[in-house]
Tab-separated table of C-alpha atoms in Angstrom:
chain	number	residue	atom	x	y	z
A	1	MET	CA	46.158	184.816	96.632
A	2	VAL	CA	48.041	187.411	98.651
A	3	SER	CA	48.961	186.290	102.157
A	4	ARG	CA	47.604	188.128	105.141
A	5	PRO	CA	50.201	190.019	107.203
A	6	LYS	CA	49.331	191.045	110.695
A	7	LEU	CA	47.201	194.151	110.502
A	8	ARG	CA	48.405	197.386	112.066
A	9	LEU	CA	44.986	198.937	111.527
A	10	PHE	CA	44.957	202.708	111.686
A	11	ARG	CA	41.507	203.190	113.224
A	12	TYR	CA	39.445	205.749	111.424
A	13	LEU	CA	38.624	207.555	114.654
A	14	VAL	CA	42.286	208.476	115.155
A	15	PRO	CA	42.957	211.904	113.621
A	16	VAL	CA	45.353	211.800	110.695
A	17	ILE	CA	47.169	214.799	112.155
A	18	VAL	CA	48.494	212.561	114.954
A	19	VAL	CA	50.233	210.406	112.368
A	20	LEU	CA	51.594	213.432	110.545
A	21	ALA	CA	53.029	214.796	113.790
A	22	PHE	CA	54.621	211.438	114.571
A	23	ILE	CA	56.167	211.101	111.129
A	24	SER	CA	57.617	214.598	111.297
A	25	SER	CA	59.727	213.505	114.269
A	26	PHE	CA	61.590	211.110	111.968
A	27	ARG	CA	62.622	213.788	109.495
A	28	GLN	CA	66.043	215.312	109.635
A	29	CYS	CA	66.260	218.695	111.282
A	30	GLY	CA	67.843	221.581	109.459
A	31	LYS	CA	67.036	224.098	106.810
A	32	GLN	CA	65.288	222.736	103.762
A	33	GLU	CA	64.283	224.511	100.601
A	34	LYS	CA	60.557	224.909	100.107
A	35	PRO	CA	59.008	223.261	97.066
A	36	ALA	CA	59.196	225.605	94.093
A	37	GLY	CA	55.471	225.345	93.381
A	38	HIS	CA	55.947	223.267	90.241
A	39	PRO	CA	57.131	219.691	89.639
A	40	ARG	CA	60.868	219.033	89.839
A	41	ASP	CA	62.892	216.673	87.708
A	42	TYR	CA	65.735	214.466	88.918
A	43	ALA	CA	68.506	217.093	88.603
A	44	ALA	CA	66.746	219.466	91.034
A	45	ILE	CA	66.007	216.594	93.442
A	46	ALA	CA	69.640	215.438	93.386
A	47	LYS	CA	70.869	218.991	93.930
A	48	GLU	CA	68.802	219.390	97.109
A	49	GLY	CA	69.442	215.807	98.189
A	50	ILE	CA	65.823	215.245	99.204
A	51	ILE	CA	63.074	213.394	97.371
A	52	ARG	CA	59.560	214.246	98.533
A	53	VAL	CA	57.123	211.376	98.513
A	54	ALA	CA	53.369	211.025	99.025
A	55	THR	CA	51.785	207.724	100.021
A	56	GLU	CA	48.799	206.397	101.961
A	57	TYR	CA	48.841	205.314	105.593
A	58	ASN	CA	47.776	201.672	105.751
A	59	SER	CA	49.147	198.326	106.894
A	60	ILE	CA	50.643	197.499	103.501
A	61	SER	CA	52.036	200.772	102.162
A	62	PHE	CA	53.250	202.772	105.172
A	63	TYR	CA	52.526	202.490	108.883
A	64	VAL	CA	53.920	203.197	112.333
A	65	ASP	CA	54.286	200.301	114.762
A	66	SER	CA	55.531	201.484	118.152
A	67	ASP	CA	58.597	203.569	117.224
A	68	THR	CA	59.205	201.868	113.864
A	69	VAL	CA	58.061	203.008	110.433
A	70	SER	CA	57.376	200.170	107.991
A	71	GLY	CA	55.484	199.334	104.809
A	72	PHE	CA	56.151	197.994	101.319
A	73	HIS	CA	56.245	201.363	99.569
A	74	TYR	CA	58.103	202.940	102.490
A	75	GLU	CA	60.888	200.342	102.341
A	76	LEU	CA	61.062	200.475	98.558
A	77	ILE	CA	61.363	204.261	98.267
A	78	GLN	CA	63.867	204.297	101.132
A	79	ALA	CA	65.995	201.778	99.215
A	80	PHE	CA	65.820	203.980	96.108
A	81	ALA	CA	66.798	207.075	98.111
A	82	ARG	CA	69.665	205.204	99.771
A	83	ASP	CA	71.043	203.931	96.482
A	84	LYS	CA	70.844	207.410	94.959
A	85	GLY	CA	72.366	209.200	97.955
A	86	LEU	CA	69.108	210.990	98.775
A	87	LYS	CA	66.934	211.436	101.849
A	88	ALA	CA	63.288	210.479	101.459
A	89	GLU	CA	60.790	212.886	103.006
A	90	ILE	CA	57.574	210.850	103.130
A	91	THR	CA	54.111	212.241	103.833
A	92	PRO	CA	50.993	210.060	104.272
A	93	ILE	CA	48.011	211.592	102.463
A	94	MET	CA	44.723	209.732	102.781
A	95	SER	CA	43.030	211.305	99.741
A	96	PHE	CA	44.209	210.015	96.362
A	97	GLU	CA	43.025	213.257	94.791
A	98	LYS	CA	45.150	215.333	97.171
A	99	ARG	CA	48.181	213.199	96.380
A	100	LEU	CA	47.643	214.053	92.719
A	101	GLU	CA	47.254	217.758	93.561
A	102	GLY	CA	50.456	217.718	95.614
A	103	LEU	CA	52.332	216.112	92.742
A	104	SER	CA	51.100	218.654	90.176
A	105	GLU	CA	51.929	221.557	92.500
A	106	GLY	CA	55.452	220.303	93.215
A	107	ARG	CA	54.921	219.502	96.899
A	108	TYR	CA	55.772	215.875	96.144
A	109	ASP	CA	58.081	214.363	93.550
A	110	VAL	CA	56.693	210.826	93.612
A	111	ILE	CA	53.465	209.102	94.579
A	112	ALA	CA	54.831	205.881	96.085
A	113	TYR	CA	51.576	203.987	96.257
A	114	GLY	CA	50.019	201.362	94.031
A	115	ILE	CA	48.298	203.186	91.171
A	116	LEU	CA	46.148	201.375	88.655
A	117	ALA	CA	46.799	202.642	85.140
A	118	THR	CA	43.722	204.204	83.532
A	119	SER	CA	43.520	206.223	80.328
A	120	LYS	CA	42.735	209.344	82.351
A	121	LEU	CA	45.750	208.926	84.626
A	122	LYS	CA	48.028	208.113	81.697
A	123	ASP	CA	47.055	211.463	80.179
A	124	SER	CA	48.091	213.385	83.299
A	125	LEU	CA	50.877	211.313	84.894
A	126	LEU	CA	53.984	209.328	84.087
A	127	LEU	CA	53.703	205.829	85.549
A	128	THR	CA	56.713	203.716	86.460
A	129	SER	CA	57.368	200.169	85.416
A	130	PRO	CA	54.912	197.771	87.131
A	131	ILE	CA	55.743	197.168	90.769
A	132	PHE	CA	53.190	194.525	91.824
A	133	LEU	CA	49.895	192.863	90.927
A	134	ASN	CA	46.623	193.653	92.671
A	135	LYS	CA	42.895	194.010	92.093
A	136	GLN	CA	39.920	195.893	93.506
A	137	VAL	CA	37.427	194.064	95.726
A	138	LEU	CA	34.105	194.837	97.375
A	139	VAL	CA	34.191	195.074	101.166
A	140	GLN	CA	30.906	194.249	102.902
A	141	ARG	CA	29.753	192.554	106.089
A	142	LYS	CA	29.313	188.790	106.017
A	143	GLU	CA	25.921	187.347	105.203
A	144	THR	CA	23.623	186.945	108.217
A	145	GLY	CA	21.195	184.585	106.458
A	146	GLU	CA	19.500	183.789	103.163
A	147	ASN	CA	17.206	186.795	103.543
A	148	ASP	CA	20.014	189.278	104.171
A	149	SER	CA	19.023	192.045	101.726
A	150	LEU	CA	22.303	193.917	102.175
A	151	TYR	CA	24.565	191.056	101.160
A	152	ILE	CA	25.998	191.219	97.631
A	153	ARG	CA	26.253	187.765	96.068
A	154	THR	CA	27.178	188.701	92.504
A	155	GLN	CA	28.198	191.841	90.628
A	156	LEU	CA	24.612	192.079	89.337
A	157	ASP	CA	23.489	192.747	92.922
A	158	LEU	CA	25.488	195.996	92.881
A	159	ALA	CA	22.711	197.710	90.918
A	160	GLN	CA	21.343	200.759	92.784
A	161	ARG	CA	23.821	200.265	95.658
A	162	THR	CA	26.213	202.942	96.948
A	163	LEU	CA	29.900	202.065	97.075
A	164	HIS	CA	32.305	204.176	99.128
A	165	VAL	CA	35.783	204.860	97.754
A	166	VAL	CA	38.737	207.086	98.602
A	167	LYS	CA	38.280	210.416	96.839
A	168	GLY	CA	39.790	210.422	93.362
A	169	SER	CA	40.498	206.683	93.385
A	170	PRO	CA	41.162	205.032	89.991
A	171	SER	CA	38.579	202.412	91.036
A	172	ILE	CA	35.850	204.955	90.247
A	173	LEU	CA	36.262	204.426	86.514
A	174	ARG	CA	36.128	200.652	86.968
A	175	ILE	CA	32.893	200.924	89.001
A	176	GLN	CA	31.362	203.156	86.333
A	177	ASN	CA	32.328	200.638	83.644
A	178	LEU	CA	30.910	197.834	85.777
A	179	GLY	CA	27.622	199.734	85.948
A	180	ASN	CA	27.561	199.812	82.157
A	181	GLU	CA	28.319	196.088	82.030
A	182	ILE	CA	25.413	195.147	84.303
A	183	GLY	CA	23.117	197.683	82.648
A	184	ASP	CA	22.228	199.605	85.795
A	185	THR	CA	23.460	202.412	88.005
A	186	ILE	CA	26.009	201.848	90.762
A	187	TYR	CA	26.252	204.913	92.967
A	188	ILE	CA	29.673	206.102	94.105
A	189	LYS	CA	30.394	208.170	97.197
A	190	GLU	CA	33.915	209.585	97.362
A	191	ILE	CA	35.397	210.011	100.849
A	192	ASP	CA	38.039	212.691	101.271
A	193	LYS	CA	38.825	212.303	104.963
A	194	TYR	CA	39.728	208.624	105.225
A	195	GLY	CA	41.878	206.041	103.459
A	196	SER	CA	41.137	202.457	102.477
A	197	GLU	CA	41.591	200.885	105.913
A	198	GLN	CA	39.347	203.446	107.546
A	199	LEU	CA	36.599	202.664	105.020
A	200	ILE	CA	37.007	198.949	105.732
A	201	SER	CA	36.687	199.612	109.448
A	202	MET	CA	33.565	201.709	108.831
A	203	VAL	CA	32.006	198.811	106.934
A	204	ALA	CA	32.908	196.360	109.699
A	205	HIS	CA	31.317	198.546	112.362
A	206	GLY	CA	28.157	199.277	110.380
A	207	ASP	CA	28.778	202.948	109.609
A	208	ILE	CA	28.612	202.242	105.861
A	209	ASP	CA	27.552	199.122	103.981
A	210	TYR	CA	30.032	198.865	101.104
A	211	ALA	CA	33.523	200.009	100.188
A	212	VAL	CA	35.938	199.226	97.354
A	213	CYS	CA	39.676	198.931	97.942
A	214	ASP	CA	42.797	196.992	96.960
A	215	GLU	CA	42.656	193.273	97.691
A	216	SER	CA	45.994	193.344	99.533
A	217	ILE	CA	44.709	195.893	102.048
A	218	ALA	CA	41.392	194.070	102.397
A	219	LEU	CA	43.152	190.765	103.063
A	220	ALA	CA	45.258	192.346	105.782
A	221	ALA	CA	42.131	193.815	107.399
A	222	ALA	CA	40.204	190.541	107.233
A	223	ASP	CA	42.343	188.909	109.931
A	224	SER	CA	41.522	191.622	112.454
A	225	LEU	CA	37.943	192.232	111.252
A	226	PRO	CA	36.436	188.756	110.763
A	227	GLN	CA	32.967	190.206	110.170
A	228	ILE	CA	33.908	191.522	106.724
A	229	ASP	CA	33.480	189.719	103.405
A	230	ILE	CA	35.912	190.504	100.555
A	231	ASN	CA	35.081	187.724	98.103
A	232	THR	CA	33.469	189.807	95.347
A	233	ALA	CA	35.977	191.112	92.816
A	234	ILE	CA	35.370	194.505	91.241
A	235	SER	CA	38.260	194.332	88.767
A	236	PHE	CA	40.625	191.838	87.197
A	237	THR	CA	44.131	191.399	88.579
A	238	GLN	CA	46.287	194.148	87.078
A	239	PHE	CA	49.701	195.775	87.387
A	240	TYR	CA	50.097	198.735	89.743
A	241	SER	CA	52.793	201.422	89.517
A	242	TRP	CA	54.135	204.584	91.129
A	243	ALA	CA	53.617	207.975	89.516
A	244	VAL	CA	55.572	211.155	88.800
A	245	SER	CA	54.657	214.366	87.005
A	246	LYS	CA	54.789	214.587	83.218
A	247	GLN	CA	57.348	217.321	83.838
A	248	SER	CA	59.705	214.790	85.463
A	249	PRO	CA	60.821	212.417	82.653
A	250	ALA	CA	64.363	212.093	84.001
A	251	LEU	CA	63.004	211.110	87.415
A	252	LEU	CA	60.805	208.489	85.739
A	253	ASP	CA	63.810	207.121	83.858
A	254	SER	CA	65.862	207.017	87.077
A	255	LEU	CA	63.092	205.165	88.944
A	256	ASN	CA	62.525	202.699	86.122
A	257	THR	CA	66.223	201.946	85.682
A	258	TRP	CA	66.567	201.399	89.418
A	259	LEU	CA	63.389	199.295	89.676
A	260	ASP	CA	64.412	197.058	86.780
A	261	LYS	CA	67.680	196.298	88.571
A	262	PHE	CA	66.430	196.242	92.163
A	263	GLN	CA	63.521	193.876	91.480
A	264	LYS	CA	66.039	191.205	90.491
A	265	GLU	CA	67.889	191.454	93.796
A	266	LYS	CA	67.386	189.481	97.008
A	267	GLU	CA	66.633	192.641	98.988
A	268	TYR	CA	63.571	193.331	96.843
A	269	GLN	CA	62.378	189.728	97.159
A	270	LYS	CA	62.670	189.993	100.937
A	271	ILE	CA	60.654	193.222	101.025
A	272	TYR	CA	58.038	191.860	98.629
A	273	LYS	CA	57.548	188.610	100.541
A	274	LYS	CA	57.134	190.528	103.768
A	275	TYR	CA	53.998	192.262	102.468
A	276	TYR	CA	52.808	190.410	99.358
A	277	ASP	CA	53.987	186.833	99.751
A	278	LYS	CA	51.997	184.526	97.481
A	279	GLU	CA	50.495	181.409	99.013
């Protein structure tokens, strides 16, 4: 089981624009070329000296604590940029679908966020070598008694329920397949405005009843939101990767070569244990 780091919960009532404004203060000043409007490969990135990255703001991937920026994917992509002599320009985007749009339109070169490989995504993206293991879990409020009609005890109880997910999330396909497996409909509501932690907070405070998100994020939230239950798995444990455009094969090769080497080093082990230490 993944350990539970202290949660730096980005409350869903805080406008995302505040975070974007804060992050912009960390970027280097000076003239920068605008994205060309189409995906770049590694040669164009190296020429400019800047790699543009999309991720999600949460307490595992990327977050601001006081005046410090941290997060597993943040530290990993910064290490890649450092080793390649690049500057990483990182933008938190809460919607998975908008991260995909930004990648296809050339606004971002890499999605540095755990992406579950699905056949649909494999058709439209190039996925890196596996970076870590994770699974999808149901987030609900803890049972209030034996007659609690809202509490989900098994996957069969998901029939006719509505699960909230981040818009465009790969978990949608898994939920649809799960509906087929139990022989009933599971309704899905995609949320464009908020990320995984905001959905968890909405469940905890009674704004919605169910959400689906990565186990690592749910575990981090559970320490600060003891009223939530995350014991029902939606998927098996699987490998998660980063993604680049299909027009960026050299960038994929550069990332994979670097990852294969870096994951064997002590620096990677230190970063990994900080956010995903196994108990």
